[in-house]
Amino acid sequence: RKMKAEKAAELMCVFPFVVKAFEMEIIPAERIVAQIGDTLTLTCNATGCASLSFSWRTQMDSPLGGKVSNHRTYSTLTMNPVSVVNSHSYLCTVLCDEKEKKEKSVEVELYSFPSDPIIEISPSLVAGEPATVICKIPDVYPSDRLEVLLKKDEHVLHQEEFSADDSTNTETKTVTYTFHPMAEDIGKEITCVARLPIADMDFAPKERTSSQKLNANFGPQNTVITASPGNSLMEGDSLNLICVTQSNPPAQIVWSKYLGEESIQHLLKNSVLSIPHVHFNDSGRYICEVINLVTNKTEEATVDIVIQGAPVITKLSIEPSTTVQEGENVSIQCSAESNPPPKIILRRKSDNADMQLYSARSILLPSVMFQNAGDYECVAENKFGSSKSEITLNVKYGPKNTMITVIPTAALKEGETVTMKCTSSGNPAPVISWKKKKATGEAEKISKNATLTIQNLKSEDLGLYECEAYNQFGKEEKAVKLYVQGLLEEPDQMIPLIIAFSSVAAVAVPAVAILIYVSRQAKINGSYSLVKALRLKV
């Protein structure tokens, strides 16, 4: 026997395939983990038999849920796609030469975790208002082993398990969480972490994540105005007002200025309001209004600007005009602006000692007279300096103070020269002319000059001479009379006595005669004598 066994062993070493026992195997062996939706093929192999037959079944004789394909030495069971009906123990039976039978089984365990979570966040989140995050985990199986975390960056917002779930098929599981995003949350990530931690099942991945950045609409809020170089400036400085706010999306900025009594002056739409050279009227309250068109919210910030400096005279006027007619009502007004407010003095320059025409801002001249004409000055001053401006009042009036001067003033002799000069004031300057009364009473114009000169005086030159001063606002007349007073007795000759009388008439009104008394008493005896004449001024 021993020799026979050794011989048989020797023959097997030389011819190893000559004698082989009937064997079978299932690939994969004993246990396989498959994902629902994938394709799974089970292979049953047999060796050591010339004639083989294969068959497949489940332990509970349920439907196979797959397609069987038999070949000479092997058989396959293909499940495409794998579904929950394939969660069985599959048994492969091999019959050799219709005599010997062998069986092996494999346990098919199923799961489904095919894709990353889906995060849904409202695209129009508003800071401070409720926001909902939805995390969906598609086609999970078994869902009772699912764990879900919601995180904001590394901070856990919400955690949920589905251990009480009794689903027998794949399901999309949803986790919903409501929170209040803040402005500082913008840019942070909301992460959904889904885990399927089945310890005795070998598959990967067992954890899937998805993230989405927060973009919450908010504001405007914390709106402030920065004034550069400051709130208090000197006139002529440059001013920049910068309005800064927190808003998402960026807010629309509108500048305006408060004018009082709820009146607003709209300026521009920009974050920066620039005034290159400030003036006193730029003082006041500025308003920056910011508007978020998405959140439909507005916010305002204000700043008070003070402009200081030396006075600037803004108005120096004469009403109704700088040129008026005597008798009109006249108002002279001066305005100036500065900060602090200016002290204003308005006066006529020639009235240095006349305090009656000093005024804070205006001078009223009811029924103005020609004496009120002249240069008026306005002086405005404060601690930063002073300003001065002048204006001229021109008063038009008719002739006044008309006078006649006769030269020489001593007694005249026949054949000498006499000069009569007429002067008058008025605005515009009066035109002066001379007339002489004829014996008929008519007046004859004899000169258009202010000075009338009679040379080689004769008796026919005696009589009444009239001076007329005229302009567009009126006229005034004066008269002087050259006449013979009488005859004086002289031993050698007779000389006519010529006396000059002067009278005045305002617009042809006769004047009172002036009597001349000759101090030297003369006896009239039929001869002429020349006596001293008197020069008159009226």
Short mmCIF file of N, CA and C in Angstrom, two decimals, residues 355-442:
data_model
loop_
_atom_site.label_atom_id
_atom_site.label_comp_id
_atom_site.label_asym_id
_atom_site.label_seq_id
_atom_site.Cartn_x
_atom_site.Cartn_y
_atom_site.Cartn_z
N MET A 355 -24.24 162.71 12.94
CA MET A 355 -24.60 161.34 13.28
C MET A 355 -26.03 160.99 12.90
N GLN A 356 -26.79 161.93 12.43
CA GLN A 356 -28.18 161.63 12.09
C GLN A 356 -28.27 160.72 10.87
N LEU A 357 -27.28 160.73 10.02
CA LEU A 357 -27.33 159.91 8.82
C LEU A 357 -26.55 158.61 8.98
N TYR A 358 -26.21 158.25 10.21
CA TYR A 358 -25.66 156.94 10.48
C TYR A 358 -26.80 155.95 10.62
N SER A 359 -26.60 154.74 10.16
CA SER A 359 -27.64 153.73 10.28
C SER A 359 -27.01 152.35 10.30
N ALA A 360 -27.73 151.40 10.86
CA ALA A 360 -27.23 150.02 10.87
C ALA A 360 -27.26 149.44 9.47
N ARG A 361 -28.34 149.62 8.75
CA ARG A 361 -28.44 148.98 7.44
C ARG A 361 -29.11 149.85 6.39
N SER A 362 -29.83 150.94 6.78
CA SER A 362 -30.55 151.71 5.76
C SER A 362 -30.71 153.16 6.21
N ILE A 363 -30.84 154.02 5.21
CA ILE A 363 -31.14 155.43 5.44
C ILE A 363 -32.37 155.76 4.61
N LEU A 364 -33.37 156.34 5.26
CA LEU A 364 -34.59 156.76 4.57
C LEU A 364 -34.57 158.28 4.42
N LEU A 365 -34.80 158.76 3.21
CA LEU A 365 -34.82 160.19 2.92
C LEU A 365 -36.18 160.54 2.30
N PRO A 366 -37.18 160.79 3.16
CA PRO A 366 -38.46 161.19 2.60
C PRO A 366 -38.36 162.61 2.04
N SER A 367 -38.90 162.78 0.83
CA SER A 367 -38.85 164.08 0.15
C SER A 367 -37.40 164.59 0.12
N VAL A 368 -36.58 163.88 -0.62
CA VAL A 368 -35.15 164.15 -0.65
C VAL A 368 -34.88 165.59 -1.15
N MET A 369 -33.84 166.19 -0.58
CA MET A 369 -33.41 167.53 -0.98
C MET A 369 -32.06 167.45 -1.65
N PHE A 370 -31.73 168.52 -2.38
CA PHE A 370 -30.46 168.50 -3.10
C PHE A 370 -29.28 168.44 -2.14
N GLN A 371 -29.49 168.90 -0.90
CA GLN A 371 -28.40 168.82 0.07
C GLN A 371 -28.06 167.38 0.45
N ASN A 372 -29.00 166.43 0.15
CA ASN A 372 -28.75 165.03 0.50
C ASN A 372 -27.88 164.32 -0.53
N ALA A 373 -27.60 164.97 -1.64
CA ALA A 373 -26.78 164.33 -2.67
C ALA A 373 -25.36 164.15 -2.17
N GLY A 374 -24.68 163.17 -2.75
CA GLY A 374 -23.29 162.95 -2.39
C GLY A 374 -22.94 161.48 -2.37
N ASP A 375 -21.75 161.18 -1.87
CA ASP A 375 -21.24 159.81 -1.79
C ASP A 375 -21.62 159.21 -0.43
N TYR A 376 -22.18 158.02 -0.48
CA TYR A 376 -22.53 157.28 0.73
C TYR A 376 -21.66 156.04 0.80
N GLU A 377 -21.24 155.69 2.00
CA GLU A 377 -20.39 154.53 2.16
C GLU A 377 -21.00 153.59 3.19
N CYS A 378 -20.76 152.31 2.93
CA CYS A 378 -21.20 151.25 3.87
C CYS A 378 -19.96 150.54 4.36
N VAL A 379 -19.83 150.41 5.66
CA VAL A 379 -18.70 149.72 6.28
C VAL A 379 -19.25 148.56 7.10
N ALA A 380 -18.76 147.36 6.82
CA ALA A 380 -19.15 146.17 7.57
C ALA A 380 -17.90 145.58 8.19
N GLU A 381 -17.98 145.22 9.48
CA GLU A 381 -16.78 144.71 10.14
C GLU A 381 -17.16 143.68 11.20
N ASN A 382 -16.26 142.73 11.39
CA ASN A 382 -16.32 141.78 12.52
C ASN A 382 -14.89 141.48 12.94
N LYS A 383 -14.71 140.50 13.79
CA LYS A 383 -13.38 140.26 14.35
C LYS A 383 -12.37 139.77 13.31
N PHE A 384 -12.85 139.31 12.14
CA PHE A 384 -11.94 138.82 11.12
C PHE A 384 -11.53 139.90 10.12
N GLY A 385 -12.18 141.08 10.17
CA GLY A 385 -11.81 142.14 9.24
C GLY A 385 -13.00 143.01 8.89
N SER A 386 -12.81 143.83 7.86
CA SER A 386 -13.87 144.76 7.45
C SER A 386 -13.94 144.85 5.94
N SER A 387 -15.05 145.42 5.48
CA SER A 387 -15.26 145.62 4.06
C SER A 387 -15.97 146.95 3.88
N LYS A 388 -15.64 147.66 2.78
CA LYS A 388 -16.23 148.98 2.54
C LYS A 388 -16.69 149.07 1.10
N SER A 389 -17.80 149.76 0.89
CA SER A 389 -18.29 150.00 -0.45
C SER A 389 -18.95 151.37 -0.50
N GLU A 390 -18.92 152.00 -1.69
CA GLU A 390 -19.48 153.34 -1.84
C GLU A 390 -20.50 153.37 -2.97
N ILE A 391 -21.42 154.35 -2.87
CA ILE A 391 -22.42 154.59 -3.90
C ILE A 391 -22.75 156.08 -3.88
N THR A 392 -23.10 156.63 -5.03
CA THR A 392 -23.35 158.07 -5.15
C THR A 392 -24.83 158.33 -5.41
N LEU A 393 -25.41 159.24 -4.61
CA LEU A 393 -26.78 159.70 -4.81
C LEU A 393 -26.73 161.01 -5.59
N ASN A 394 -27.38 161.04 -6.72
CA ASN A 394 -27.43 162.21 -7.58
C ASN A 394 -28.86 162.76 -7.55
N VAL A 395 -29.04 163.99 -6.98
CA VAL A 395 -30.36 164.60 -6.85
C VAL A 395 -30.50 165.70 -7.90
N LYS A 396 -31.48 165.54 -8.76
CA LYS A 396 -31.77 166.55 -9.77
C LYS A 396 -32.74 167.58 -9.18
N TYR A 397 -32.46 168.91 -9.45
CA TYR A 397 -33.35 169.95 -8.93
C TYR A 397 -33.24 171.18 -9.82
N GLY A 398 -34.27 172.01 -9.70
CA GLY A 398 -34.32 173.23 -10.49
C GLY A 398 -33.40 174.31 -9.93
N PRO A 399 -33.23 175.41 -10.68
CA PRO A 399 -32.32 176.48 -10.26
C PRO A 399 -32.67 177.05 -8.90
N LYS A 400 -31.63 177.34 -8.12
CA LYS A 400 -31.78 177.92 -6.78
C LYS A 400 -30.65 178.93 -6.56
N ASN A 401 -30.93 179.86 -5.61
CA ASN A 401 -29.89 180.81 -5.16
C ASN A 401 -29.29 181.62 -6.33
N THR A 402 -30.19 182.06 -7.19
CA THR A 402 -29.74 182.88 -8.31
C THR A 402 -29.35 184.27 -7.81
N MET A 403 -28.16 184.77 -8.24
CA MET A 403 -27.66 186.07 -7.77
C MET A 403 -27.08 186.86 -8.94
N ILE A 404 -27.20 188.22 -8.82
CA ILE A 404 -26.60 189.12 -9.80
C ILE A 404 -25.56 189.99 -9.09
N THR A 405 -24.40 190.06 -9.68
CA THR A 405 -23.32 190.91 -9.17
C THR A 405 -23.00 191.99 -10.22
N VAL A 406 -23.00 193.29 -9.78
CA VAL A 406 -22.72 194.41 -10.69
C VAL A 406 -21.34 194.97 -10.37
N ILE A 407 -20.53 195.12 -11.40
CA ILE A 407 -19.16 195.65 -11.25
C ILE A 407 -19.00 196.82 -12.26
N PRO A 408 -18.51 197.96 -11.82
CA PRO A 408 -18.02 198.29 -10.47
C PRO A 408 -19.17 198.63 -9.54
N THR A 409 -18.80 198.68 -8.29
CA THR A 409 -19.80 198.98 -7.28
C THR A 409 -19.94 200.48 -7.05
N ALA A 410 -18.92 201.31 -7.49
CA ALA A 410 -18.98 202.78 -7.30
C ALA A 410 -19.88 203.40 -8.36
N ALA A 411 -20.11 204.69 -8.23
CA ALA A 411 -20.94 205.40 -9.19
C ALA A 411 -20.32 205.35 -10.56
N LEU A 412 -21.20 205.20 -11.56
CA LEU A 412 -20.76 205.06 -12.93
C LEU A 412 -20.81 206.40 -13.64
N LYS A 413 -19.89 206.57 -14.53
CA LYS A 413 -19.90 207.73 -15.39
C LYS A 413 -20.26 207.31 -16.80
N GLU A 414 -20.93 208.19 -17.44
CA GLU A 414 -21.31 207.90 -18.82
C GLU A 414 -20.04 207.64 -19.61
N GLY A 415 -20.10 206.58 -20.43
CA GLY A 415 -18.95 206.20 -21.23
C GLY A 415 -18.11 205.11 -20.60
N GLU A 416 -18.37 204.77 -19.33
CA GLU A 416 -17.60 203.69 -18.68
C GLU A 416 -18.21 202.32 -19.02
N THR A 417 -17.55 201.30 -18.51
CA THR A 417 -17.99 199.89 -18.74
C THR A 417 -18.58 199.33 -17.46
N VAL A 418 -19.76 198.69 -17.59
CA VAL A 418 -20.40 198.02 -16.45
C VAL A 418 -20.56 196.52 -16.78
N THR A 419 -20.26 195.69 -15.78
CA THR A 419 -20.38 194.21 -15.94
C THR A 419 -21.37 193.68 -14.91
N MET A 420 -22.35 192.92 -15.43
CA MET A 420 -23.34 192.26 -14.55
C MET A 420 -23.20 190.74 -14.72
N LYS A 421 -22.93 190.04 -13.60
CA LYS A 421 -22.70 188.60 -13.62
C LYS A 421 -23.82 187.89 -12.87
N CYS A 422 -24.41 186.87 -13.54
CA CYS A 422 -25.53 186.10 -12.94
C CYS A 422 -25.05 184.69 -12.60
N THR A 423 -25.26 184.26 -11.37
CA THR A 423 -24.89 182.90 -10.95
C THR A 423 -26.12 182.19 -10.37
N SER A 424 -26.14 180.83 -10.54
CA SER A 424 -27.28 180.04 -10.03
C SER A 424 -26.82 178.60 -9.84
N SER A 425 -27.41 177.91 -8.87
CA SER A 425 -27.11 176.48 -8.65
C SER A 425 -28.29 175.66 -9.13
N GLY A 426 -28.01 174.43 -9.54
CA GLY A 426 -29.05 173.51 -10.01
C GLY A 426 -28.41 172.25 -10.55
N ASN A 427 -29.21 171.19 -10.73
CA ASN A 427 -28.70 169.91 -11.27
C ASN A 427 -29.74 169.36 -12.24
N PRO A 428 -29.45 169.37 -13.53
CA PRO A 428 -28.18 169.78 -14.13
C PRO A 428 -27.95 171.28 -14.06
N ALA A 429 -26.74 171.70 -14.32
CA ALA A 429 -26.38 173.12 -14.22
C ALA A 429 -27.32 173.96 -15.09
N PRO A 430 -27.87 175.03 -14.52
CA PRO A 430 -28.84 175.83 -15.26
C PRO A 430 -28.19 176.56 -16.45
N VAL A 431 -29.03 176.77 -17.46
CA VAL A 431 -28.64 177.61 -18.59
C VAL A 431 -29.05 179.05 -18.24
N ILE A 432 -28.12 180.01 -18.36
CA ILE A 432 -28.38 181.40 -17.95
C ILE A 432 -28.45 182.30 -19.19
N SER A 433 -29.45 183.15 -19.18
CA SER A 433 -29.61 184.13 -20.28
C SER A 433 -30.05 185.48 -19.70
N TRP A 434 -29.78 186.56 -20.49
CA TRP A 434 -30.14 187.93 -20.08
C TRP A 434 -31.20 188.48 -21.02
N LYS A 435 -32.12 189.23 -20.40
CA LYS A 435 -33.15 189.98 -21.15
C LYS A 435 -33.20 191.42 -20.63
N LYS A 436 -33.66 192.33 -21.56
CA LYS A 436 -33.84 193.74 -21.15
C LYS A 436 -35.26 194.14 -21.50
N LYS A 437 -35.90 194.82 -20.52
CA LYS A 437 -37.27 195.27 -20.74
C LYS A 437 -37.27 196.52 -21.62
N LYS A 438 -38.10 196.47 -22.65
CA LYS A 438 -38.28 197.64 -23.51
C LYS A 438 -39.29 198.59 -22.87
N ALA A 439 -39.40 199.78 -23.50
CA ALA A 439 -40.38 200.77 -23.02
C ALA A 439 -41.80 200.24 -23.16
N THR A 440 -41.97 199.29 -24.14
CA THR A 440 -43.31 198.72 -24.37
C THR A 440 -43.65 197.67 -23.33
N GLY A 441 -42.70 197.30 -22.52
CA GLY A 441 -42.94 196.26 -21.52
C GLY A 441 -42.48 194.89 -21.96
N GLU A 442 -42.17 194.71 -23.24
CA GLU A 442 -41.68 193.43 -23.74
C GLU A 442 -40.23 193.22 -23.32
#
